[in-house]
Short mmCIF file of C-alpha atoms in Angstrom, two decimals:
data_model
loop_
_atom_site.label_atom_id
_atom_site.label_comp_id
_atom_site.label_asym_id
_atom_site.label_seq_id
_atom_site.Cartn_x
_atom_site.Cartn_y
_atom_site.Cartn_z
CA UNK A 106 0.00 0.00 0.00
CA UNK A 107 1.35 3.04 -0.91
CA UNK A 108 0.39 6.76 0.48
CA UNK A 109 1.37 10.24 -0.99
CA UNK A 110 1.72 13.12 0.84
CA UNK A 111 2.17 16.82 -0.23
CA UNK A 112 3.25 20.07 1.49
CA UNK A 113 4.54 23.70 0.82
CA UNK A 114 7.15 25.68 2.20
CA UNK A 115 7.43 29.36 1.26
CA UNK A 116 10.62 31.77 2.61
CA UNK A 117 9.39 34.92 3.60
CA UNK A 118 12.71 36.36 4.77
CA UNK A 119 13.71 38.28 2.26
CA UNK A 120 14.88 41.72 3.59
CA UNK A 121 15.31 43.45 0.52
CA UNK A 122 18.84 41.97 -0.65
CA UNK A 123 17.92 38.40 -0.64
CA UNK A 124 21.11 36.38 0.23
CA UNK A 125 23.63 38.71 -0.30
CA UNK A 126 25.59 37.38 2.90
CA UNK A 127 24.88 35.26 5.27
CA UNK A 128 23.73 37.85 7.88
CA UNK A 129 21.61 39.73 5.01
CA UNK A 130 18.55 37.81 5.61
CA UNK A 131 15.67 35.75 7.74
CA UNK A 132 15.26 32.20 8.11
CA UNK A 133 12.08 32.78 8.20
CA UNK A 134 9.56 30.35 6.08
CA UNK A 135 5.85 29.29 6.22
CA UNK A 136 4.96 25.55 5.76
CA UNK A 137 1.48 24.91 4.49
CA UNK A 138 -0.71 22.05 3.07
CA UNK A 139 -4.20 21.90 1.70
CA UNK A 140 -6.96 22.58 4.12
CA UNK A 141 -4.43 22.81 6.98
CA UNK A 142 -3.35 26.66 8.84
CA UNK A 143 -0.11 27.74 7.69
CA UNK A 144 2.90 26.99 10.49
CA UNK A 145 5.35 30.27 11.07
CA UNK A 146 8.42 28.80 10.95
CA UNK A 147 12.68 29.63 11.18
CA UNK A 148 15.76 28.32 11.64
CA UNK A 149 16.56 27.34 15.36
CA UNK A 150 18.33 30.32 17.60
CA UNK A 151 21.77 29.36 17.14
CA UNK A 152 21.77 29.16 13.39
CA UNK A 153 20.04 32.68 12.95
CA UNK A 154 16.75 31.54 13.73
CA UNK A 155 13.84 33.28 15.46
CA UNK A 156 13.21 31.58 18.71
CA UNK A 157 9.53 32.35 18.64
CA UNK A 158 8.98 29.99 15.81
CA UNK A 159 9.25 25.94 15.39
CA UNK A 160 12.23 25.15 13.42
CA UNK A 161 12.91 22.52 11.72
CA UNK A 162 14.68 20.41 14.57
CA UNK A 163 11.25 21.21 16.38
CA UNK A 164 9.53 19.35 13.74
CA UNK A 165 11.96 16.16 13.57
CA UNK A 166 11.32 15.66 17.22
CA UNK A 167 7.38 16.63 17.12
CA UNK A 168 6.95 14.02 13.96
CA UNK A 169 9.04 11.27 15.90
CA UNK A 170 6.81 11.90 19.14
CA UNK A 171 3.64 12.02 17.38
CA UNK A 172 4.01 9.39 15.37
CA UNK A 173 5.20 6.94 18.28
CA UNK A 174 2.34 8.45 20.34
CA UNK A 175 -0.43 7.73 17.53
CA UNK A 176 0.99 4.37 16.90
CA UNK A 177 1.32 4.00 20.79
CA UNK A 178 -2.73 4.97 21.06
CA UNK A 179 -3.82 2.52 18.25
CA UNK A 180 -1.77 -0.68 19.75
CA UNK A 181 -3.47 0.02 23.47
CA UNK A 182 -6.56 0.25 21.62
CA UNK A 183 -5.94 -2.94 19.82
CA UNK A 184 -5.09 -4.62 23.33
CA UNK A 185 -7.95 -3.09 25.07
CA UNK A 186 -6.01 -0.76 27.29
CA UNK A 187 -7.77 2.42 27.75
CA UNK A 188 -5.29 5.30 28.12
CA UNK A 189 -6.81 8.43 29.82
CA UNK A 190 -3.94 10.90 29.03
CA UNK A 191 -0.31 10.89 26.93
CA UNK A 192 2.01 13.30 27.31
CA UNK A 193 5.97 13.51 26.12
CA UNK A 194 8.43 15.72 26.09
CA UNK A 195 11.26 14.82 23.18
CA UNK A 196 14.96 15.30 23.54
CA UNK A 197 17.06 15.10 20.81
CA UNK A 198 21.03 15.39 20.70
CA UNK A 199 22.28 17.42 16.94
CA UNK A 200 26.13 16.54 16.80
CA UNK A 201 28.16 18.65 14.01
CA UNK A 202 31.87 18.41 12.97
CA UNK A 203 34.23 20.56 11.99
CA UNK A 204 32.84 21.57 8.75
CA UNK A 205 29.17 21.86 10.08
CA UNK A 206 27.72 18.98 8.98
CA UNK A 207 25.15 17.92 11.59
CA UNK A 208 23.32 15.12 12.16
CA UNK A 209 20.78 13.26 15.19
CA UNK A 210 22.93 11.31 17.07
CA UNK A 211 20.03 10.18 19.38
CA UNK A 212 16.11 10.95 19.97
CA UNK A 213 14.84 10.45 23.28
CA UNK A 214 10.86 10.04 23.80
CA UNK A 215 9.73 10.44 27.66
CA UNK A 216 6.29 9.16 27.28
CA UNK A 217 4.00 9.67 30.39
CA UNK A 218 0.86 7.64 30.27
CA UNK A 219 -2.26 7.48 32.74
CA UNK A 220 -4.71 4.10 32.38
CA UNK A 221 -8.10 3.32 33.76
CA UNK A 222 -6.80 -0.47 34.86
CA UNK A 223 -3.06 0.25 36.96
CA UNK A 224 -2.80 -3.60 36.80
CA UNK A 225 -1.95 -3.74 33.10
CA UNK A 226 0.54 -1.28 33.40
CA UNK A 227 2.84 -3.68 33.07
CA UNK A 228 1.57 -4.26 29.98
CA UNK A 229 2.80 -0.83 28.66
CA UNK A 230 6.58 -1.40 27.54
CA UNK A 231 5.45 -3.79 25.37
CA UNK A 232 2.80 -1.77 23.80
CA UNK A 233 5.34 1.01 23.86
CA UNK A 234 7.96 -1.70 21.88
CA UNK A 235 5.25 -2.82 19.07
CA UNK A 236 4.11 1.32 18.46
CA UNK A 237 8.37 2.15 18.42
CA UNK A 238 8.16 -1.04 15.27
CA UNK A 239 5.71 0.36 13.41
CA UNK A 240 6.07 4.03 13.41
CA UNK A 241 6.35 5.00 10.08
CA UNK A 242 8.44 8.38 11.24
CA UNK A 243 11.14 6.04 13.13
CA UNK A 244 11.70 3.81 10.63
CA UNK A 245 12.25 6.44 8.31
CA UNK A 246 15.57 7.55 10.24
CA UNK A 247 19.14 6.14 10.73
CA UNK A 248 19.06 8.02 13.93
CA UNK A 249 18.26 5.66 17.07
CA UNK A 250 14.99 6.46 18.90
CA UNK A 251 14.85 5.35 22.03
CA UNK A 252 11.61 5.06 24.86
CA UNK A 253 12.38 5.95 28.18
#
């Protein structure tokens, strides 16, 4: 089965000399997609960005969470677990070498997850394993994810 997906991205930081230098201009960009609100987005703080908006580490870490979460959701479903809540809060490490070549060295999800039944918790880490194996987001990275 195969799924297609489509987006936009649009830079709106032009300040009148495009990219003249590297200081000339804004990292700012909006990403859109049919019949969804347009996102404000930059570059993170330390590469010129404006802190305000999600950049696009933000977004590697959001999609990893969200997908794991979703996935996470659908397999307690599946097993009859009812979750009442799901929060994380995603950590990932960006390593870069000399030349500024950067890359995830590691993505860290912190799941925290209230059920109506505390006697399957025990249940969870497994649940936790088979949403990591079939999160499409995950498997789409050489970067390790791992579920704390």
């Amino acid at each position: 089965m195969s799924h297609h997906f489509v987006a936009r991205i649009e830079w709106t930081g032009n300040t009148g000399s495009g990219t003249s230098s590297y200081t000339a201009y804004e990292r700012s960009h909006i990403l859109s997609a049919d019949g969804k609100e347009p996102l404000a987005c930059s570059s993170a703080p330390m590469f010129r960005g404006d802190a305000t908006k999600y950049n696009p580490e933000d977004m590697l870490l959001y999609s990893v969470a969200s997908c794991h979460m979703l996935w996470f959701l659908h397999c307690c479903a599946d097993a009859g677990v009812v979750v009442t809540s799901y929060s994380d809060s995603p950590e990932g490490t960006l390593e870069s070498d000399s030349n500024g070549i950067g890359r995830f060295t590691r993505i860290v999800l912190h799941p925290r997850v209230e059920i109506t039944d505390e006697s399957r918790r025990v249940e969870l880490e497994a649940l936790h394993h088979k949403a990591h194996q079939h999160c499409f987001i995950a498997n789409s990275l050489s970067t390790p994810v791992v579920i704390e």
